[in-house]
mmCIF file of C-alpha atoms in Angstrom:
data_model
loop_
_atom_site.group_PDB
_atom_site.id
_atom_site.type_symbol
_atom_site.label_atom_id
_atom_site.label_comp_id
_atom_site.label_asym_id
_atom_site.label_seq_id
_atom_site.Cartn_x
_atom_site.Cartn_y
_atom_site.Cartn_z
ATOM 1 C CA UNK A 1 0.000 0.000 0.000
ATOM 2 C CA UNK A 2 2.542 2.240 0.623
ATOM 3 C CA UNK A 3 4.881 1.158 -2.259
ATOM 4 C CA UNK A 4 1.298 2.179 -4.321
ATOM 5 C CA UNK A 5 0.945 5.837 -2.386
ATOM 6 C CA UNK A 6 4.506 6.487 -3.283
ATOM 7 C CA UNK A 7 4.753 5.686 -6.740
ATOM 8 C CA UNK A 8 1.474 7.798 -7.341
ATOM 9 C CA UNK A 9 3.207 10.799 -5.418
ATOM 10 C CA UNK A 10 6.173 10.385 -7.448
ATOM 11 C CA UNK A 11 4.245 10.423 -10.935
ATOM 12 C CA UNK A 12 2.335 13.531 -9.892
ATOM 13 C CA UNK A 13 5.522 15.116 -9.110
ATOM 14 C CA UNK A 14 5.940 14.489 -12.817
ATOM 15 C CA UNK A 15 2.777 15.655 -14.217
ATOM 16 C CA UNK A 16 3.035 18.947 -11.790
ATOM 17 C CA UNK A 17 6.530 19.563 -13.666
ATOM 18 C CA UNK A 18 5.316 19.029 -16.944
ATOM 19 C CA UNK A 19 1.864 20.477 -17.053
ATOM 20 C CA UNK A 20 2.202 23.373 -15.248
ATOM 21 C CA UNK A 21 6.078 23.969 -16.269
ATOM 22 C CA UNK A 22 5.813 23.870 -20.366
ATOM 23 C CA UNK A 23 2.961 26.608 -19.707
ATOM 24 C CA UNK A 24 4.820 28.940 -17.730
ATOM 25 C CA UNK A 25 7.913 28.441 -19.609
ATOM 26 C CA UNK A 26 5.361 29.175 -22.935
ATOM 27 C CA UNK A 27 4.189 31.886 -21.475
ATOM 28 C CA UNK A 28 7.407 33.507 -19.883
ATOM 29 C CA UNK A 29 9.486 33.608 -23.238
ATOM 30 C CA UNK A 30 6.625 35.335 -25.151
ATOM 31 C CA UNK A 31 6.170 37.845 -22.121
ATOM 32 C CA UNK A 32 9.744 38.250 -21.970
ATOM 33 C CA UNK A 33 9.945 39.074 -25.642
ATOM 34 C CA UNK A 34 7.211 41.324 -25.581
ATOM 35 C CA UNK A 35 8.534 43.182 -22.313
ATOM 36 C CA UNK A 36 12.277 43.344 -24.269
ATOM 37 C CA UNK A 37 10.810 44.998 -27.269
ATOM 38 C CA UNK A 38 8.363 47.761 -25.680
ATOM 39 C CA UNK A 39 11.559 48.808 -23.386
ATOM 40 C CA UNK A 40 13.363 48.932 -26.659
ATOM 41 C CA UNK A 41 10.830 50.645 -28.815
ATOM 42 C CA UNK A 42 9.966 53.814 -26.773
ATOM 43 C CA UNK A 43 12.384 56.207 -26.216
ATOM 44 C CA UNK A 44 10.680 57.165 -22.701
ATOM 45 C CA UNK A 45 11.431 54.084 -21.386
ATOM 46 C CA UNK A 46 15.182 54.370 -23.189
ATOM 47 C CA UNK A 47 15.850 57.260 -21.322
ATOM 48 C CA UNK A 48 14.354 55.728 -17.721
ATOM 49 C CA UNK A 49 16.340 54.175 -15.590
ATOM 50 C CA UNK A 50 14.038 52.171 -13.690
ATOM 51 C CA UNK A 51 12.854 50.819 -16.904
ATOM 52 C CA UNK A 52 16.531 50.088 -18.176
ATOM 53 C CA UNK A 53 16.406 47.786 -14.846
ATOM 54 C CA UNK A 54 13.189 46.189 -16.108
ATOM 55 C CA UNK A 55 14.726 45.594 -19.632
ATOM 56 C CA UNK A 56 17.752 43.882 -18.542
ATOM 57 C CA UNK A 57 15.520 41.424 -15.914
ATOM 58 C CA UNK A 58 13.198 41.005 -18.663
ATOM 59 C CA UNK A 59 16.767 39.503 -20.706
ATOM 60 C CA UNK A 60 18.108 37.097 -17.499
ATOM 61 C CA UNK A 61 14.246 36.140 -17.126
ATOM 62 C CA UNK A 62 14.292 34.881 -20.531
ATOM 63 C CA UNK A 63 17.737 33.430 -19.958
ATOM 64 C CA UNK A 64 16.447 31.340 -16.627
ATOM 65 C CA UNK A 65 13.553 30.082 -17.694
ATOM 66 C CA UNK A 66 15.228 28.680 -20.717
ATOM 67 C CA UNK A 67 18.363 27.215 -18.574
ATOM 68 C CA UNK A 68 16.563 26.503 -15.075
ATOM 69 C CA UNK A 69 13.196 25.767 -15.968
ATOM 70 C CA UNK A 70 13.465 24.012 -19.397
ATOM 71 C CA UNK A 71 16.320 21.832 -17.955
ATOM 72 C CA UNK A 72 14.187 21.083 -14.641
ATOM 73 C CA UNK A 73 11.158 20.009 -17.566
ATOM 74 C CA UNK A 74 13.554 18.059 -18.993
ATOM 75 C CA UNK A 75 15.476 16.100 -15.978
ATOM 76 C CA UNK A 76 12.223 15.761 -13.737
ATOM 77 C CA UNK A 77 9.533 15.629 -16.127
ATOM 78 C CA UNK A 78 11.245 12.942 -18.838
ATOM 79 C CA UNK A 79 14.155 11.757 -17.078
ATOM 80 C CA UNK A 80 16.524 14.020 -19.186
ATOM 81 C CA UNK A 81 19.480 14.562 -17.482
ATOM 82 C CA UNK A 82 22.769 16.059 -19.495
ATOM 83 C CA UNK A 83 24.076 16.866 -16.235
ATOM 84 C CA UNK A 84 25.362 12.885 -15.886
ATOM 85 C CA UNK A 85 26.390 12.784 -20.063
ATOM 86 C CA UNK A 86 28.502 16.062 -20.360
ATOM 87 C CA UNK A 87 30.745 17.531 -17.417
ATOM 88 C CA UNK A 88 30.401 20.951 -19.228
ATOM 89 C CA UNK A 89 26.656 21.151 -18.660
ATOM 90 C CA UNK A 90 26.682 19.425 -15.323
ATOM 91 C CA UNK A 91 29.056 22.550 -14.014
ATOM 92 C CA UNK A 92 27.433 25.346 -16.052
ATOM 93 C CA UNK A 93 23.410 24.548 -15.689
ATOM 94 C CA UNK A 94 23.666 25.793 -11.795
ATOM 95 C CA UNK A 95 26.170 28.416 -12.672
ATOM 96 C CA UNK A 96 24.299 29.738 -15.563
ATOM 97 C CA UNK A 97 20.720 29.564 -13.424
ATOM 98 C CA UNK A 98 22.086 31.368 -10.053
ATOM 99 C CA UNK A 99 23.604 34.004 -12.286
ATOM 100 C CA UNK A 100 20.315 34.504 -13.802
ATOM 101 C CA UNK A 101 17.992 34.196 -10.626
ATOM 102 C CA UNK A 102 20.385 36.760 -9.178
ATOM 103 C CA UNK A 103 20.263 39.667 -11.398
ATOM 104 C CA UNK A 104 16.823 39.139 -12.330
ATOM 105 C CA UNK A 105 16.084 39.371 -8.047
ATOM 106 C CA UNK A 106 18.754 42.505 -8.349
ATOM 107 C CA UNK A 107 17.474 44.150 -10.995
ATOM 108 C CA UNK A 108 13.818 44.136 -9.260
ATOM 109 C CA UNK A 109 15.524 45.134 -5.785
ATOM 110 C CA UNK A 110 17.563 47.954 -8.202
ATOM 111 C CA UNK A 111 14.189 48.866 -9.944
ATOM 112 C CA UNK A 112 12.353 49.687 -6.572
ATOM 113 C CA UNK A 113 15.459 51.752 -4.781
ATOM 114 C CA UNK A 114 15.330 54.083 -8.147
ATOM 115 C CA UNK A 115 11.683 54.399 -7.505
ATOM 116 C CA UNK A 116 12.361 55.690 -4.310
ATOM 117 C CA UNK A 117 15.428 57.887 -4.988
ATOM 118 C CA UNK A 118 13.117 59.220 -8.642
ATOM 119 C CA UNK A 119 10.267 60.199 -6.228
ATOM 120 C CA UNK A 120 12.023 61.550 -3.206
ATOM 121 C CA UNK A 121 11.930 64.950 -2.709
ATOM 122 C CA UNK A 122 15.703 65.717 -2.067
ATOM 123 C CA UNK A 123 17.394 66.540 -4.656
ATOM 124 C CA UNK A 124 20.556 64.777 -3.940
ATOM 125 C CA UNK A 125 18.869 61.166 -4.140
ATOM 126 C CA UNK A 126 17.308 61.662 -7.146
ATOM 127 C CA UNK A 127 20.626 62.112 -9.082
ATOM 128 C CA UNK A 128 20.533 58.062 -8.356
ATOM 129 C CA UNK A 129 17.865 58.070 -10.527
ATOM 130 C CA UNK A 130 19.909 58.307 -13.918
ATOM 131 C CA UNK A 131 20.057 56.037 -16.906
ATOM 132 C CA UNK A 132 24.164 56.547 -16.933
ATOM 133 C CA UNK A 133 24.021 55.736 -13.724
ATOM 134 C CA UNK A 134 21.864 52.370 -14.032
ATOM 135 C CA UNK A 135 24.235 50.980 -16.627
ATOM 136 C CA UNK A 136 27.103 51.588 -14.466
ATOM 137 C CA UNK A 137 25.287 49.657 -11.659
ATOM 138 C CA UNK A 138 24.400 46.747 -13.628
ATOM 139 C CA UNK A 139 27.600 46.386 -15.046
ATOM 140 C CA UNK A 140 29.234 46.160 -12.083
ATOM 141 C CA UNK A 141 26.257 44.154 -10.375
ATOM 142 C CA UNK A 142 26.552 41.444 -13.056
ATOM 143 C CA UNK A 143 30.136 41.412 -13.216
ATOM 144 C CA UNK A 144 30.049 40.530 -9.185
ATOM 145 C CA UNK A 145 27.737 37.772 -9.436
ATOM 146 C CA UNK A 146 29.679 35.918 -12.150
ATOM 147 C CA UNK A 147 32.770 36.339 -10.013
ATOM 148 C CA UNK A 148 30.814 34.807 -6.692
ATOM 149 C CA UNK A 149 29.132 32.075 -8.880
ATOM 150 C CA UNK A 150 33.065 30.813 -10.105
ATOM 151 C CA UNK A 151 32.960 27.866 -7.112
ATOM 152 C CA UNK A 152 30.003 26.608 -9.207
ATOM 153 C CA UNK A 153 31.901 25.871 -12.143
ATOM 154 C CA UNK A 154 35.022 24.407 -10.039
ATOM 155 C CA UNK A 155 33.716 22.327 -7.543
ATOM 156 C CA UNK A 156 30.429 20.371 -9.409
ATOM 157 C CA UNK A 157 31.339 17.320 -10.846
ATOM 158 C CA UNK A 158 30.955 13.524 -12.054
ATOM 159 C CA UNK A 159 30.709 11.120 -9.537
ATOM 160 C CA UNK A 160 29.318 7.515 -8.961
ATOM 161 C CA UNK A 161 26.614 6.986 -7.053
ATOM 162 C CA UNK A 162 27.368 3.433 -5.500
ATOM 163 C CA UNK A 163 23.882 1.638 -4.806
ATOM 164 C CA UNK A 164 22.878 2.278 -8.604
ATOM 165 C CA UNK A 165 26.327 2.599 -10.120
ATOM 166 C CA UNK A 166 25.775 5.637 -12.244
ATOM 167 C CA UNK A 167 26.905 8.999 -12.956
ATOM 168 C CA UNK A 168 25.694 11.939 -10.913
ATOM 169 C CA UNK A 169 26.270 15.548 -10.733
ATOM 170 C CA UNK A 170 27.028 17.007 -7.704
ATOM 171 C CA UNK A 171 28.983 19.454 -5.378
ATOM 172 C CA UNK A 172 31.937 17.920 -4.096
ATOM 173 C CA UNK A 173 32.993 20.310 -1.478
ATOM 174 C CA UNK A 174 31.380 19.978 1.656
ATOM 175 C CA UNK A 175 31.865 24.125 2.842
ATOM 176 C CA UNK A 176 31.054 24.864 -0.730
ATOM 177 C CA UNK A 177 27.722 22.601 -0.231
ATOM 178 C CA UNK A 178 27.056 24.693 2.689
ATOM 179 C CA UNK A 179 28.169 28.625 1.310
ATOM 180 C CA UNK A 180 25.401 27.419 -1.316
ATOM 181 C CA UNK A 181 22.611 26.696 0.471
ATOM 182 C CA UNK A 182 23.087 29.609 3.365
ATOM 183 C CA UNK A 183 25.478 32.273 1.347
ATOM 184 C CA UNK A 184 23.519 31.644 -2.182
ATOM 185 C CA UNK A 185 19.984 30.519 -1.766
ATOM 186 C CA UNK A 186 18.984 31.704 1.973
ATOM 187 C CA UNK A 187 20.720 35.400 1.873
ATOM 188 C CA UNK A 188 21.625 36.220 -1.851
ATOM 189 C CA UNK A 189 19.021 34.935 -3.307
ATOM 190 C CA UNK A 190 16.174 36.110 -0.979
ATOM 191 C CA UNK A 191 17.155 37.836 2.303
ATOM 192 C CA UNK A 192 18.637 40.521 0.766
ATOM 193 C CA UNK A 193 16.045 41.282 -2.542
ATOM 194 C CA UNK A 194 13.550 40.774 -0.065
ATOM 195 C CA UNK A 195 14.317 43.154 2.538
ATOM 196 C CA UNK A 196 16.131 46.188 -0.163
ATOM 197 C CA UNK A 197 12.069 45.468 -2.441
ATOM 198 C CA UNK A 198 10.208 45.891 1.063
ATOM 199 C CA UNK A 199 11.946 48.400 2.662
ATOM 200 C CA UNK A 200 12.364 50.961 -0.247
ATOM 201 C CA UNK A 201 9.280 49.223 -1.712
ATOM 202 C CA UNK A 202 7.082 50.883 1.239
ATOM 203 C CA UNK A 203 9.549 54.316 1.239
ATOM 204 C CA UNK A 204 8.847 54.367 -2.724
ATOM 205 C CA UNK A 205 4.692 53.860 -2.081
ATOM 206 C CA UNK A 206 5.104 56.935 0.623
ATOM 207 C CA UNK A 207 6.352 58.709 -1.718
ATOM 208 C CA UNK A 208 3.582 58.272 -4.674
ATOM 209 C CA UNK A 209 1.185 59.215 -2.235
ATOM 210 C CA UNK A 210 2.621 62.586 -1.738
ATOM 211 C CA UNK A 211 3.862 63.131 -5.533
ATOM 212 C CA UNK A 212 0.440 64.715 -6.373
ATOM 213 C CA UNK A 213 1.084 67.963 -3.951
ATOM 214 C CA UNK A 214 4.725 68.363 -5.749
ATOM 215 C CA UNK A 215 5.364 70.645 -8.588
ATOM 216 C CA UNK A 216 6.491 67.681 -10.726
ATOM 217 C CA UNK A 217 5.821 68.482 -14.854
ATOM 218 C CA UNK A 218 2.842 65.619 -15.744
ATOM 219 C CA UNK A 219 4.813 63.556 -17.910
ATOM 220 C CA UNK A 220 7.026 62.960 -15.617
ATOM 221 C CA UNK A 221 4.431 62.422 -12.905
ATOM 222 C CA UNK A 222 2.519 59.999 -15.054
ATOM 223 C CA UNK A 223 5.650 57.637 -15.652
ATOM 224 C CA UNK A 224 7.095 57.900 -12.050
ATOM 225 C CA UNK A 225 3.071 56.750 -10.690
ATOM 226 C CA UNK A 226 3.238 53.919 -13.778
ATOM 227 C CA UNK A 227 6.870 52.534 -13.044
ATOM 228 C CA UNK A 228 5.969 52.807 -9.074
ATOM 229 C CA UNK A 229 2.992 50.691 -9.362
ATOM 230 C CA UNK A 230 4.452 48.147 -11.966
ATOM 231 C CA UNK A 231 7.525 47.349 -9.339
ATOM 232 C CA UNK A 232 4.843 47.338 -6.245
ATOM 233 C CA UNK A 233 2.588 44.995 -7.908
ATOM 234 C CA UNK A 234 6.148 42.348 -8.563
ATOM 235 C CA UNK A 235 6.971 43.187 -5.141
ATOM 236 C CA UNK A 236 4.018 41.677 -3.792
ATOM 237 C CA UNK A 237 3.880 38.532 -6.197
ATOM 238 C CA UNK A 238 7.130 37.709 -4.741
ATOM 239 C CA UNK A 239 5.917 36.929 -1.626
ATOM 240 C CA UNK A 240 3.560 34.569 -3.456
ATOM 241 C CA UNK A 241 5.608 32.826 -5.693
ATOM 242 C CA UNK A 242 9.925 32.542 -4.294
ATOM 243 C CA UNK A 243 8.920 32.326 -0.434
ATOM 244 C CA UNK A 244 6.391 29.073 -0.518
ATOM 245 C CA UNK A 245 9.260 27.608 -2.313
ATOM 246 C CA UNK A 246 12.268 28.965 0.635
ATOM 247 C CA UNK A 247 9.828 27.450 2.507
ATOM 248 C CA UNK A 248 9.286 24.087 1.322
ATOM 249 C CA UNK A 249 13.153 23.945 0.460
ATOM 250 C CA UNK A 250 14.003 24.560 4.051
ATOM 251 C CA UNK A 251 11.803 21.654 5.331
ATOM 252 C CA UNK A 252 12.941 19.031 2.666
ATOM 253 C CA UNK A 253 16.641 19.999 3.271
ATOM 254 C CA UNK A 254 16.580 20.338 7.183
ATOM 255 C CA UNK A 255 13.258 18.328 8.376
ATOM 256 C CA UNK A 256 15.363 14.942 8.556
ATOM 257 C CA UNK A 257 12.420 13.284 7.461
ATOM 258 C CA UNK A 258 12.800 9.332 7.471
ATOM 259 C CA UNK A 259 9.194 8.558 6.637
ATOM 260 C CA UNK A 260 9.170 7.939 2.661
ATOM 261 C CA UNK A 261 5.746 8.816 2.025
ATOM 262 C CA UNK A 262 6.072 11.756 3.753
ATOM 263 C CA UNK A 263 9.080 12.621 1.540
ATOM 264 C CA UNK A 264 7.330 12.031 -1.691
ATOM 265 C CA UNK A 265 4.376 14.655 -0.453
ATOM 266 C CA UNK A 266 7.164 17.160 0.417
ATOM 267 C CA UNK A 267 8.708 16.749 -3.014
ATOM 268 C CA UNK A 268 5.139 16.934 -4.231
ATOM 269 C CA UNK A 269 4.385 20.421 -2.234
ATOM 270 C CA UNK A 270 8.257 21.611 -3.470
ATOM 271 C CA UNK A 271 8.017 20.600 -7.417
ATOM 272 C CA UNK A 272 4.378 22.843 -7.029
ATOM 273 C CA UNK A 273 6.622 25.905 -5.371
ATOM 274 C CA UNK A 274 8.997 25.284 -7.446
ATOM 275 C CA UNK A 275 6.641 26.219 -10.393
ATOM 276 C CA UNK A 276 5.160 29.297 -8.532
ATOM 277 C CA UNK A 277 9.188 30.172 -8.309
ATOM 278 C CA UNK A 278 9.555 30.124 -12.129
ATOM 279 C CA UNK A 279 5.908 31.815 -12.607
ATOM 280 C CA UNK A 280 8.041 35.039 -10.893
ATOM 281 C CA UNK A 281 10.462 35.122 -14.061
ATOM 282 C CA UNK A 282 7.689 34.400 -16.311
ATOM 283 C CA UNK A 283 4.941 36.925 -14.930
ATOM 284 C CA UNK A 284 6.507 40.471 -15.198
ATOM 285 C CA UNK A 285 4.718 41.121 -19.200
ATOM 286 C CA UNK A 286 1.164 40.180 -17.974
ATOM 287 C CA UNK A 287 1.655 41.837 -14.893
ATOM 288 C CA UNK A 288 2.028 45.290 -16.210
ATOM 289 C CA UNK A 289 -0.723 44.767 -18.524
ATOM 290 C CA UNK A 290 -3.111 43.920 -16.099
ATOM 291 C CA UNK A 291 -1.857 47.097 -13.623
ATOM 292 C CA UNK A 292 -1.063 49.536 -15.853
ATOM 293 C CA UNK A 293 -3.499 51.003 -18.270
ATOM 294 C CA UNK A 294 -0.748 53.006 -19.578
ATOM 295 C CA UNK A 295 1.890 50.156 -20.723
ATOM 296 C CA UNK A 296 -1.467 48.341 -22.081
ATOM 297 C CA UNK A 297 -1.513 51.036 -24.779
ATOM 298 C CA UNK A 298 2.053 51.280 -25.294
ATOM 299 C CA UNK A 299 2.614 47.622 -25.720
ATOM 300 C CA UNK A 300 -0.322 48.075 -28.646
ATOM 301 C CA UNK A 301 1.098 51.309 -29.700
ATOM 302 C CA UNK A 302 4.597 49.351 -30.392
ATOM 303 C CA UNK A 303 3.097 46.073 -31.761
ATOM 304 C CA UNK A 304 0.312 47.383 -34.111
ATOM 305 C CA UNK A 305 1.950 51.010 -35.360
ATOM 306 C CA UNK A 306 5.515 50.471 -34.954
ATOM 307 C CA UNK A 307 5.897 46.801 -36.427
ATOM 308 C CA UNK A 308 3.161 45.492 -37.525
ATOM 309 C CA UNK A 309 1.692 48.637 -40.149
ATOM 310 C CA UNK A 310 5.288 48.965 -40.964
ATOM 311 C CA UNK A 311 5.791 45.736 -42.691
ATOM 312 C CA UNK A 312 1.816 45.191 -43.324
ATOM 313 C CA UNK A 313 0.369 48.347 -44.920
ATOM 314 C CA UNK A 314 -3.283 48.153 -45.787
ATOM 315 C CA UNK A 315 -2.672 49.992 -49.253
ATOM 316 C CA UNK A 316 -6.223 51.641 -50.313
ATOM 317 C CA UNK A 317 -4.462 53.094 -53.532
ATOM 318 C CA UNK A 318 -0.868 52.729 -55.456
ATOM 319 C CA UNK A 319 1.755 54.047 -53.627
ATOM 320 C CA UNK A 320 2.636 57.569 -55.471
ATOM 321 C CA UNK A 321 6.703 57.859 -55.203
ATOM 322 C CA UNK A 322 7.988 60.747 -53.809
ATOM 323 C CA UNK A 323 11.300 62.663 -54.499
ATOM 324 C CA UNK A 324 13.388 63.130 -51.365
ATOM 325 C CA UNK A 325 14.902 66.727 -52.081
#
């Protein structure tokens, strides 16, 4: 009976990957696309730094859901693993995904602090609030996180797993193991967005509240209340989507749970989480549609009278030719 029980957790853990995975990975890459080319298009959000911060996590969102997610579809869902065929992948995929997780968790955290520092009334904080400025703080963001992912790439590797006698990937270094789990996951990769996308998060919605009673030209008032709601609105999802799945982590690694059933309806509960973790990379496109009126018509704006006229014209008459003088 119990053999039964866990063999059915185990093949919903497979469905849950595959059925609610190859949606949200579907559905992130368009988004992603979409988000990359409105950013792009317009030169208001060219010239915004907060939106500069939203184009680059739009890229690494793209970038993990292909690497983490489509390789998690692949190794959970139908036993795919290139981790145990080629060394390169097996030390690359994690190095590759926590460089990706990171910036995109960054660029949110950077995103909400230039929110803050756009809408604060003292004029030396808002000089933080500069496109030159965001590209030199990326740069040097991403260039940091590459450098403190390098132990990925060294110490995973090949080994044999001796009751089945087959090639594994895994960390071989025991501190390493460790650094990754509390330096990595616990503090890089959600103490610290968390607490910088809270904290400035509420200073940032204080803010907006008082930006009405400011002499502030409308323009700029009207993309300063759009950008501010669009990075309060991800702020909140994130407590719906990465902390279930800190969560769920944190009692599978440290519960010391002997019982197997009870394992297989952890892994259950952390392969759902672990989906509502990739729906985070996958949801910023359909979230600003859905909050901001504003980015609704400048997504259609770019896709209808930027592209799509452009190559398609609906010619009524012949074209007459004209003379460029």
């Amino acid at each position: 009976m119990s053999s039964a029980v866990i063999a059915s957790l185990v093949n919903a853990y497979q469905q849950v990957i595959i059925y609610m995975g190859i949606p949200i990975l579907s559905i992130g890459l368009i988004g992603g696309l979409f988000n990359v080319l409105v950013f792009l298009s317009l030169r208001t959000f060219r010239e915004s730094s907060c939106a500069f911060y939203f184009t680059i996590m739009s890229m690494v969102n793209t970038g993990q859901l292909l690497i983490g997610l489509g390789s998690r579809i692949l190794i959970s869902g139908f036993n795919i693993d290139f981790t145990r065929s080629s060394l390169f992948y097996c030390k690359f995929r994690t190095f590759f995904f926590q460089v990706m997780a990171f910036c995109s968790l960054m660029c949110i955290s950077l995103a909400t602090m230039d929110q803050y520092f756009a809408t604060c009334t003292r004029p030396h904080w808002q000089v933080w609030s500069n496109i030159r400025v965001a590209r030199r703080i990326v740069i040097s963001v991403i260039i940091m996180i590459i450098i403190e992912q390098i132990p990925c790439v060294i110490y995973y590797d090949h080994r044999i797993s001796l009751p089945s006698n087959e090639t594994i990937c895994i960390i071989t270094n025991t501190n390493f193991e460790k650094f990754n789990v509390y330096g990595n996951y616990l503090i890089l990769g959600n103490l610290i967005p968390h607490t910088l996308t809270f904290s400035f998060g509420i200073l940032a919605y204080r803010n907006i509240q008082q930006l009405s009673y400011r002499t502030v030209p409308l323009v700029r008032r009207e993309l300063d209340k759009q950008l501010s709601t669009m990075v309060l609105v991800q702020i909140s999802y994130i407590c719906l989507t990465i902390t279930p799945n800190l969560i769920i982590y944190i009692v599978a690694t440290y519960g010391n749970i002997q019982d197997s059933t009870v394992r297989s309806q952890i892994n259950l509960a952390y392969a759902i989480t672990l989906c509502l973790y990739y729906s985070f990379f996958a949801s910023p496109f359909y979230i600003y549609i859905l909050v901001s009126e504003r980015f609704r018509r400048q997504f259609f704006y770019v896709i209808f009278q930027m592209h799509i006229n452009r190559w398609c014209p609906h010619r009524v008459a012949p074209r007459v030719p004209t003379i460029s003088t």
